[in-house]
Short mmCIF file of C-alpha atoms and ligand atoms in Angstrom, two decimals:
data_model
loop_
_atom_site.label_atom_id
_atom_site.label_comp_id
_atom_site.label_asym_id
_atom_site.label_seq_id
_atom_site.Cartn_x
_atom_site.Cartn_y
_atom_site.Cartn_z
CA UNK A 9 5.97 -8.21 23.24
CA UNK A 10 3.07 -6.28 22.76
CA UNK A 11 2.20 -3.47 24.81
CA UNK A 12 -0.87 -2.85 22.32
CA UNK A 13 -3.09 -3.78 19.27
CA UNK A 14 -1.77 -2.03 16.38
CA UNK A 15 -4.67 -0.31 13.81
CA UNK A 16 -3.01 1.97 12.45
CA UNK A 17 -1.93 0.63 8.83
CA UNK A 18 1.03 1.07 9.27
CA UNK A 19 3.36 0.94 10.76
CA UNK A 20 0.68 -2.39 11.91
CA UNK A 21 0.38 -5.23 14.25
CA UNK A 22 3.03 -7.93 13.26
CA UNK A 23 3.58 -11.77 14.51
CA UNK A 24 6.31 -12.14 17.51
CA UNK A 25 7.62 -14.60 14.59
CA UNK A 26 8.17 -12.18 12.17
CA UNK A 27 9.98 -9.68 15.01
CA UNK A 28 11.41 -12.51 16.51
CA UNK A 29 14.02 -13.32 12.84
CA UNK A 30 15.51 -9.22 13.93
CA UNK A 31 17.51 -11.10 16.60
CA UNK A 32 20.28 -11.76 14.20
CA UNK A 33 22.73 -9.39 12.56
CA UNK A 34 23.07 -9.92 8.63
CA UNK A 35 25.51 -9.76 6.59
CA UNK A 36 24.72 -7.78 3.21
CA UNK A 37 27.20 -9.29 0.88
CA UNK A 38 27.33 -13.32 2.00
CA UNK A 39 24.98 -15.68 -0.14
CA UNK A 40 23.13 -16.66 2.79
CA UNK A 41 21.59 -13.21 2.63
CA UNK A 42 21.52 -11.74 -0.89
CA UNK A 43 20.86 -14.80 -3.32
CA UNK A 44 18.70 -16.80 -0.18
CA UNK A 45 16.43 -13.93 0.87
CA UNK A 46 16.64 -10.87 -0.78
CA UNK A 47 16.64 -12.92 -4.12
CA UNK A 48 14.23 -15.20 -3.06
CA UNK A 49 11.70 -12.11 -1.90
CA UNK A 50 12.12 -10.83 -5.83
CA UNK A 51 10.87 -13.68 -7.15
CA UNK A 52 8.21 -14.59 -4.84
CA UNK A 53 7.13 -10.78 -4.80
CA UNK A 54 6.25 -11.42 -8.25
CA UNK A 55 4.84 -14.55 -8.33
CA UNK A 56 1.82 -12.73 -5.77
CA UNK A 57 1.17 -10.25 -8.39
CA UNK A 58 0.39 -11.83 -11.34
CA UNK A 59 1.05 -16.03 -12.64
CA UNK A 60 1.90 -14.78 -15.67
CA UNK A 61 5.91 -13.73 -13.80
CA UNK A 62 7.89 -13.85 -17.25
CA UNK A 63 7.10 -10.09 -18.53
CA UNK A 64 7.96 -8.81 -14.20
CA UNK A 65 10.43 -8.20 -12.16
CA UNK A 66 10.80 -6.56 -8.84
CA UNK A 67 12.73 -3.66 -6.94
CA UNK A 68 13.19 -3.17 -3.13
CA UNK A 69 13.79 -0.03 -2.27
CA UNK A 70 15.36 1.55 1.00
CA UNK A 71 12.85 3.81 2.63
CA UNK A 72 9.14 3.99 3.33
CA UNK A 73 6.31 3.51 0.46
CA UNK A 74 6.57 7.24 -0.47
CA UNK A 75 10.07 6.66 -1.64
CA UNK A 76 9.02 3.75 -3.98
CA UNK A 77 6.16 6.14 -5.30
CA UNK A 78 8.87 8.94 -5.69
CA UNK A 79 11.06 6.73 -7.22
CA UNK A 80 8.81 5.07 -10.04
CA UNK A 81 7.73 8.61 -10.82
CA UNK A 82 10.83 10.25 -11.10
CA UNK A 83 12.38 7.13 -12.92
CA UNK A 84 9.71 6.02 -15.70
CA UNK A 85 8.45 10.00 -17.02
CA UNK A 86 10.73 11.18 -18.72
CA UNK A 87 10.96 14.79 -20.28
CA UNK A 88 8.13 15.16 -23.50
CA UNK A 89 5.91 12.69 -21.44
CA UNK A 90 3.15 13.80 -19.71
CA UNK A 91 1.29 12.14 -16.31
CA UNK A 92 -2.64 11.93 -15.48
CA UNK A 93 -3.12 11.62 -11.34
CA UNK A 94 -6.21 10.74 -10.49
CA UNK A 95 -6.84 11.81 -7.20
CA UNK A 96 -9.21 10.98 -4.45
CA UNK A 97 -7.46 11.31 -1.01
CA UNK A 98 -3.81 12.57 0.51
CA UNK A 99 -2.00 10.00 -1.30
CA UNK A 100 -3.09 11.11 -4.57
CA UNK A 101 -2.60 14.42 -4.31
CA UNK A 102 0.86 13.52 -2.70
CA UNK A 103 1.56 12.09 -6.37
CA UNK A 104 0.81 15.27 -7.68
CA UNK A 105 3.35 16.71 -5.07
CA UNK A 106 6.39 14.32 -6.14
CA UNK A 107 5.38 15.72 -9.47
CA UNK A 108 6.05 18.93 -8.88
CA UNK A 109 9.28 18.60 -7.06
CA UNK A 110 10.54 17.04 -9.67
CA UNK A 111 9.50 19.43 -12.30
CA UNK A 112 7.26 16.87 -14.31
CA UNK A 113 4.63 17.89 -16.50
CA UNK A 114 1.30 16.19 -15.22
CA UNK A 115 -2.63 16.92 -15.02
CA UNK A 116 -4.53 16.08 -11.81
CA UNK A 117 -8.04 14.41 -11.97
CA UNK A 118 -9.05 15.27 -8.94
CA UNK A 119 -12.51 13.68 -7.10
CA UNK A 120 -14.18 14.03 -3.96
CA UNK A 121 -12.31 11.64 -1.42
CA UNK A 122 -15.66 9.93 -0.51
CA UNK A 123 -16.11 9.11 -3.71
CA UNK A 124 -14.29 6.59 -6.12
CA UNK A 125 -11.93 7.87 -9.32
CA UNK A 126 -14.96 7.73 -11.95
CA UNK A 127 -14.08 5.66 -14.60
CA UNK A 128 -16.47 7.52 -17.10
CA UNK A 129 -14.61 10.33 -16.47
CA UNK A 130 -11.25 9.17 -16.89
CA UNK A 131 -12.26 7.69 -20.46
CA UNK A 132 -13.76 11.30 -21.26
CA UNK A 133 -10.18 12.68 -20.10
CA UNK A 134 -8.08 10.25 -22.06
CA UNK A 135 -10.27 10.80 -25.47
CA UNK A 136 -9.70 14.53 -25.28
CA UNK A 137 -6.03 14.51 -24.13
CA UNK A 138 -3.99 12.42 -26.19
CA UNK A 139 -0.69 14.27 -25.27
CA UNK A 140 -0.99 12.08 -21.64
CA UNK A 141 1.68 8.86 -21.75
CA UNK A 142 0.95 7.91 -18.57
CA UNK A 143 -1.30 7.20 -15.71
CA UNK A 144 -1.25 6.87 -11.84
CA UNK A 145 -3.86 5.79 -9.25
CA UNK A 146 -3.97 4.86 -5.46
CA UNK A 147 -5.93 1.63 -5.66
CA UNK A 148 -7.28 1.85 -1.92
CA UNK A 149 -6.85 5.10 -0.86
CA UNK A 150 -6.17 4.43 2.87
CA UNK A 151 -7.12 8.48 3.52
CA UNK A 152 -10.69 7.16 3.51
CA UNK A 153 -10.48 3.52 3.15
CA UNK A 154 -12.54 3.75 -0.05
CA UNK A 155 -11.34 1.48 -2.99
CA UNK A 156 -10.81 2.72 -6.31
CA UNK A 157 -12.29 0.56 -9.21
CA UNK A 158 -8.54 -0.97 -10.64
CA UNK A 159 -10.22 -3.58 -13.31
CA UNK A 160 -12.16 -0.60 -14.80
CA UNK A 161 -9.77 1.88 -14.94
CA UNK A 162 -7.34 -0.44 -16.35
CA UNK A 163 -9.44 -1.33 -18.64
CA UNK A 164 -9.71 2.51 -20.15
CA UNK A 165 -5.92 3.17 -19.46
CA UNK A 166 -4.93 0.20 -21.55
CA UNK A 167 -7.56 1.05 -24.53
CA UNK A 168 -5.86 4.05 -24.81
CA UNK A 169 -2.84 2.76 -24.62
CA UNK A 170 -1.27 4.44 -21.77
CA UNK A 171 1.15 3.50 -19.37
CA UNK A 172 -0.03 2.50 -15.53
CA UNK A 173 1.31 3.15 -12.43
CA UNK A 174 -0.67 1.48 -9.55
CA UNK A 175 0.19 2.93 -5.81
CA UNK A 176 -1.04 -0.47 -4.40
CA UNK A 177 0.40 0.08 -1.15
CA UNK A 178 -2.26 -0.63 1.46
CA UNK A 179 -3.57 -3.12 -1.18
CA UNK A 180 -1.28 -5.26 -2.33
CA UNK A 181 -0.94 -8.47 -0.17
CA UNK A 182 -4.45 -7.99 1.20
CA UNK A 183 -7.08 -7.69 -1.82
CA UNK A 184 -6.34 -10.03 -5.11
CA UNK A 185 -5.49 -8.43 -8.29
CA UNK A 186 -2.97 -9.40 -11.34
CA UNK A 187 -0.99 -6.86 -12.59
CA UNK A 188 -0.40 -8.65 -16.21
CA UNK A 189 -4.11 -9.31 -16.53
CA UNK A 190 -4.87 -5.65 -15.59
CA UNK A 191 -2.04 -4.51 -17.78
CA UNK A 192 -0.43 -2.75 -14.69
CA UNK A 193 3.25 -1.27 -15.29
CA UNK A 194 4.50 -0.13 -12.11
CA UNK A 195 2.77 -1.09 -8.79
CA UNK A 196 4.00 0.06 -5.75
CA UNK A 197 3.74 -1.15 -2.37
CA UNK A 198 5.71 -1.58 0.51
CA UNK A 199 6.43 -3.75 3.24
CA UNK A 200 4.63 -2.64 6.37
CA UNK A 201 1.31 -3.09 4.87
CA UNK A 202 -0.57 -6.04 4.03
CA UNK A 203 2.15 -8.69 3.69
CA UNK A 204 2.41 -7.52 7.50
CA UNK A 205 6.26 -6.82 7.89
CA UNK A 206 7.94 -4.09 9.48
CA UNK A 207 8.59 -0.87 8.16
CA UNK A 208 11.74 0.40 6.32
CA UNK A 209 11.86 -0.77 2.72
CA UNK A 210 9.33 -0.61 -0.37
CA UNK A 211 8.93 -2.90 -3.29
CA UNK A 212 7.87 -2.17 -7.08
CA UNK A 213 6.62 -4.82 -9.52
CA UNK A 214 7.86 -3.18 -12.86
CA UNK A 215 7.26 -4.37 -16.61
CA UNK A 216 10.37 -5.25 -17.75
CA UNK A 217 10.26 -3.85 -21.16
CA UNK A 218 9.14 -0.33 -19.28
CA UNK A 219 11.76 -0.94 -16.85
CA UNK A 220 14.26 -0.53 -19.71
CA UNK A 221 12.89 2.58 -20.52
CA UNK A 222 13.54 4.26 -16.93
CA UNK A 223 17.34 3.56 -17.76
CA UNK A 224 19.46 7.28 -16.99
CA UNK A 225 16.02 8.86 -16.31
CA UNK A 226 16.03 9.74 -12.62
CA UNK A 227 17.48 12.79 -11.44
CA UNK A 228 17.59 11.13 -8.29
CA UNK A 229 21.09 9.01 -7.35
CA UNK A 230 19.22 6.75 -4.76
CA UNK A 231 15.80 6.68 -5.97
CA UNK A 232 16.69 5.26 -9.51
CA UNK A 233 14.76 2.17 -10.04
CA UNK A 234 16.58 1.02 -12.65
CA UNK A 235 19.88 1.31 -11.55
CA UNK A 236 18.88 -0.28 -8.26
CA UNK A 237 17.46 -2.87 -10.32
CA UNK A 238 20.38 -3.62 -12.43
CA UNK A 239 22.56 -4.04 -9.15
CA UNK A 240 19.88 -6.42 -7.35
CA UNK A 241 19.75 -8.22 -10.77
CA UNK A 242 23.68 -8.55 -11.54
CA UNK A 243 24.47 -8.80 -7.97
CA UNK A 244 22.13 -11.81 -7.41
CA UNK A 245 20.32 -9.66 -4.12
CA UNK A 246 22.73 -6.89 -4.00
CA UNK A 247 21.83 -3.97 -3.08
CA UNK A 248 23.44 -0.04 -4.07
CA UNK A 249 23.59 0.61 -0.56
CA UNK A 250 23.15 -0.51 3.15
CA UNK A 251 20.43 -2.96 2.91
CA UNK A 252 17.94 -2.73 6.01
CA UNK A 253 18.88 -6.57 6.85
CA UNK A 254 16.93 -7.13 9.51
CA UNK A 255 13.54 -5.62 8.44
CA UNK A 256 14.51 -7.98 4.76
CA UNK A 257 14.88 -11.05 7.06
CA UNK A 258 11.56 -9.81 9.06
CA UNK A 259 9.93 -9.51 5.51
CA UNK A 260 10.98 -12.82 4.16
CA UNK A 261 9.52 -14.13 7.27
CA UNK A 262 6.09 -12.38 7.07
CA UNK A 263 6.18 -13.73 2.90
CA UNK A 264 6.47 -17.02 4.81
CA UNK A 265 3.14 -16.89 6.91
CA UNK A 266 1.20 -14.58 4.23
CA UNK A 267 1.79 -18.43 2.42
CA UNK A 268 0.98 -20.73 5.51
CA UNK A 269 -2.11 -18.17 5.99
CA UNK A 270 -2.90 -19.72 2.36
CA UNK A 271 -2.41 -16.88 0.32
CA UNK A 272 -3.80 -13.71 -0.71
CA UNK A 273 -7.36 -15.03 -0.98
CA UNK A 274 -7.38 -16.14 2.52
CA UNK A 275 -5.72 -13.32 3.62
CA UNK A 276 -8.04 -11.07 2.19
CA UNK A 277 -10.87 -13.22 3.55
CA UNK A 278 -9.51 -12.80 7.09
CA UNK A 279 -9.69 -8.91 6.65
CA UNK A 280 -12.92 -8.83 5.34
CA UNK A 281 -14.23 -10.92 8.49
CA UNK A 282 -12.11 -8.74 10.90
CA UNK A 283 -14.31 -5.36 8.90
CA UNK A 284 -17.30 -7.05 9.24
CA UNK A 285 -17.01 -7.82 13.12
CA UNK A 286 -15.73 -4.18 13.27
CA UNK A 287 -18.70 -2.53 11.30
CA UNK A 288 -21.35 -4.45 12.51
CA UNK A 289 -20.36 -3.54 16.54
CA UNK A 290 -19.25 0.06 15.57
CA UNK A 291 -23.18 0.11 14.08
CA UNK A 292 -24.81 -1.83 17.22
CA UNK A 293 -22.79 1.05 19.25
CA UNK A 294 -24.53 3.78 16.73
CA UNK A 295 -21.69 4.84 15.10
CA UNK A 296 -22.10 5.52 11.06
CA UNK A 297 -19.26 5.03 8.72
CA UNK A 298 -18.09 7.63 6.32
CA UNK A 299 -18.45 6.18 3.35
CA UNK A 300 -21.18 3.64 1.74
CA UNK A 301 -20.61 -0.18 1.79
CA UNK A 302 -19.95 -0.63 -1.97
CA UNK A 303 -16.82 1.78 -2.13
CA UNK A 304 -15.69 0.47 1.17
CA UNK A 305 -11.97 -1.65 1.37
CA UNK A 306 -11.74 -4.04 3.70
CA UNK A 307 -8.27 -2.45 4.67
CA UNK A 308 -9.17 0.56 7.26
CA UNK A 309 -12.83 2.07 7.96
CA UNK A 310 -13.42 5.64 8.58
CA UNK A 311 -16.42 6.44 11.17
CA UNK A 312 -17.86 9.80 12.09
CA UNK A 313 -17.70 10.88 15.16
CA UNK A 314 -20.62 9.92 16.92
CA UNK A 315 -21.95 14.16 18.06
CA UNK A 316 -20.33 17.40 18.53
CA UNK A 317 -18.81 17.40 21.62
CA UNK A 318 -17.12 13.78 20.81
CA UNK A 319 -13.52 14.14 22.34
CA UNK A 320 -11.18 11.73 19.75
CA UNK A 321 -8.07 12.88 21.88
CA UNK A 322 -9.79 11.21 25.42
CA UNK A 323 -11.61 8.37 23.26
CA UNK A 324 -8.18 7.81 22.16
CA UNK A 325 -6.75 7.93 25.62
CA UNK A 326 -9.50 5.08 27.07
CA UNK A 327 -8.48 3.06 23.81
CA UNK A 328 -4.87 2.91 24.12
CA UNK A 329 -5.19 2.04 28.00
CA UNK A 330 -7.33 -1.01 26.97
CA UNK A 331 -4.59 -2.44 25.09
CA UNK A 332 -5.72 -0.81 21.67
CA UNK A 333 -4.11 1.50 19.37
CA UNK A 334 -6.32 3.43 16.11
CA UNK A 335 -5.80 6.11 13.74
CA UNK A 336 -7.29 9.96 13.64
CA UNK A 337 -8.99 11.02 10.62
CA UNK A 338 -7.10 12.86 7.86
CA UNK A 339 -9.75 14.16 5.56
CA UNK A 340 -11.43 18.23 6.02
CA UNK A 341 -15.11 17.75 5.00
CA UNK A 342 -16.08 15.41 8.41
CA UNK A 343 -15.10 15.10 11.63
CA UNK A 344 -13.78 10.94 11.01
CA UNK A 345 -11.03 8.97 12.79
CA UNK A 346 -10.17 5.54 11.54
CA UNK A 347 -10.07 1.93 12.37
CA UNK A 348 -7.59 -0.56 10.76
CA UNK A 349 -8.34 -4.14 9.80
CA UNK A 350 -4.81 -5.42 8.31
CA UNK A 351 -1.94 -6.87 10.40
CA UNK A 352 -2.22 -9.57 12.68
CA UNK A 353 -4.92 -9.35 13.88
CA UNK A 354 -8.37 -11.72 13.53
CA UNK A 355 -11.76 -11.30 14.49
CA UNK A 356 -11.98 -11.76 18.13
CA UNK A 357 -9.23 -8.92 18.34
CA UNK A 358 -12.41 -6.91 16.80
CA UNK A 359 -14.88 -8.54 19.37
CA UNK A 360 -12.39 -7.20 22.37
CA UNK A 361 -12.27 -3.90 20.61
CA UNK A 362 -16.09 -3.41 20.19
CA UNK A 363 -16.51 -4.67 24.47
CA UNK A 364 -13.44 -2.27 25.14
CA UNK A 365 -15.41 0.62 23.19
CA UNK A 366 -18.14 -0.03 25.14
CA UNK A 367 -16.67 0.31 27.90
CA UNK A 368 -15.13 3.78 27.11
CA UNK A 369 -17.00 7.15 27.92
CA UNK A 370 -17.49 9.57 24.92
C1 PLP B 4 1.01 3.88 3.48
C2 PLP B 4 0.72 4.42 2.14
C3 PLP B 4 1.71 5.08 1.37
C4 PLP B 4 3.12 5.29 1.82
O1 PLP B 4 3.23 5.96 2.98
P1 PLP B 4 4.61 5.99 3.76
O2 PLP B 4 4.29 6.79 4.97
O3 PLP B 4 5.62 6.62 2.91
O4 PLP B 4 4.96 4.56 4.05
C5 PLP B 4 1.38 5.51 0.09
N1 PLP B 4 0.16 5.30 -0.41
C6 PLP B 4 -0.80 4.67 0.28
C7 PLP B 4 -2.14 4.46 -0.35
C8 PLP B 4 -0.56 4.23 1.59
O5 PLP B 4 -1.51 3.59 2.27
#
């Protein structure tokens, strides 16, 4: 079922279990469906982002992660607010974008994207700029791979009292955090990253009491978090409109093994191993990475190409034909492509890369 490794987060590598639950056709308004798995997926969504579940809730959302970001952005600022992006990569500054579509007033911190959102700065920012109600941050910013600092930023947001939106998409699942204890309220994620299922819906962990706030905000009919909130929630699992049932059933699957796996923590320890088998032979092979160790996620690794001449498009080629799959660089200032780590996929898979990149010409 696999006609190559997947590391390219995402879509990313998934278990023939998880693809194996599309065989079925669903239907979206019988129990077995709505109150079994899509209700089901709420809770446990939130039970993996913080312990403390009672001030949470969750949304899915049709669509990729964009449309979750979109969504909590056009739903929870509302006219007289004002946002703070801090920006170090394509995913920040593609906050800044939904921004301006939707006509939203908003500064953008913006830092170089191979370095992390400076905390320092953001307090300066926040003490000189008290008209700012809320702020948004890519946690790992997967344009790099570099991970911003979350418990430090929160930290600042919260002393001043603003409100936090967290695009945890290619972090959530995969790297431990607690969105009550960080004071977190609207993460975003979706569900072809770390919890490793296929692509076509998002997810946001909201606040409730913020939640309440985003009611007839939106200008948006099907990106309105709280009206597809208040349907999920009255309906029991039901949702506004055609439900992508087989990716759901997928997802409830991959929620499943992210728990035999033994949980976030272990998870997350299996992606660090699979970076450090990856690092180590990229380095025994002489390539460099982009960015130092300490900023590094374990989620995807940028290297440099290796000299001028370096062909990606024909290193690419030889990779693909040895059963591997990986990602071009998306940044200007160096010549990078990248490697993914998340998926399924363990640390021999990283030992068969490294002897397949040796065996490449470039
Ligand atoms: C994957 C990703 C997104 C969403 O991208 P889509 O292509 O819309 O799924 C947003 N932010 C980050 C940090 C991501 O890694």
């Amino acid at each position: 079922m696999r006609p190559y490794v997947l590391l390219t987060p995402g879509p990313l590598t998934t278990t023939d279990s998880v693809k194996q639950t599309m065989m079925a056709d669903w239907c979206t308004w019988d129990e077995d469906y709505n109150v079994h798995i899509v209700e089901e997926i709420r809770k446990e969504l939130v039970a993996l982002a913080t312990p403390d579940t009672d001030e949470y809730t969750s949304i899915l959302m049709q669509g990729s992660g964009t449309y979750c970001v979109e969504a909590v952005i056009g739903s929870a600022i509302k006219p007289g607010d004002k946002l703070l992006i801090l920006s170090n990569g394509a995913y920040g500054d593609r906050m800044g974008n939904i921004a301006e579509y939707h006509g939203i007033d908003y500064d953008m911190l913006a830092f170089d994207e191979t370095e992390q959102v400076s905390a320092e700065y953001v307090d300066d920012y926040l003490a000189h700029n008290a008209e700012i109600t809320h702020v948004a941050v890519v946690h790992c910013e997967t344009t790099t791979g570099i991970l911003n600092p979350l418990e430090r930023l929160a930290h600042i947001v919260k002393m001043y009292g603003k409100k936090f939106i967290v695009d945890a998409m290619s972090s959530f699942g995969g790297i431990p955090l607690d969105v009550h204890k960080l004071g977190i309220d609207f993460l975003i994620s979706s569900a072809n990253k770390c919890i490793q299922g296929v692509p076509g819906f998002g997810f946001i962990i909201a606040r409730r009491s913020e939640l309440m706030r985003c009611k007839g905000v939106s200008k948006s009919l099907s990106l309105d978090i709280y009206d597809q909130w208040e349907t999920m929630e009255k309906g029991h699992g039901k949702w506004r409109f055609t439900s992508p049932t087989h990716v759901v059933r997928a997802f409830k699957q991959a929620m499943q093994e992210l728990k035999e796996e033994g949980g976030i923590e272990a998870r997350h320890r299996r992606y660090c191993q699979n970076h450090d088998v990856l690092v180590q032979g990229m380095r025994s092979l002489g390539f460099r990475t982009l960015l130092p160790d300490e900023v590094q996620s374990p989620v995807i690794t940028s290297f440099l190409y290796p000299h001028d001449g370096f062909d990606f498009k024909s290193f690419y080629a030889q990779l693909k034909e040895r059963g591997f799959v990986i990602y071009p660089g998306k940044i200007s200032q160096a010549d990078t492509f990248r490697i993914g780590n998340i998926g399924d996929v363990h640390p021999a898979d990283f030992t068969r890369l490294i002897d397949a990149i040796k065996d490449c010409r470039y």
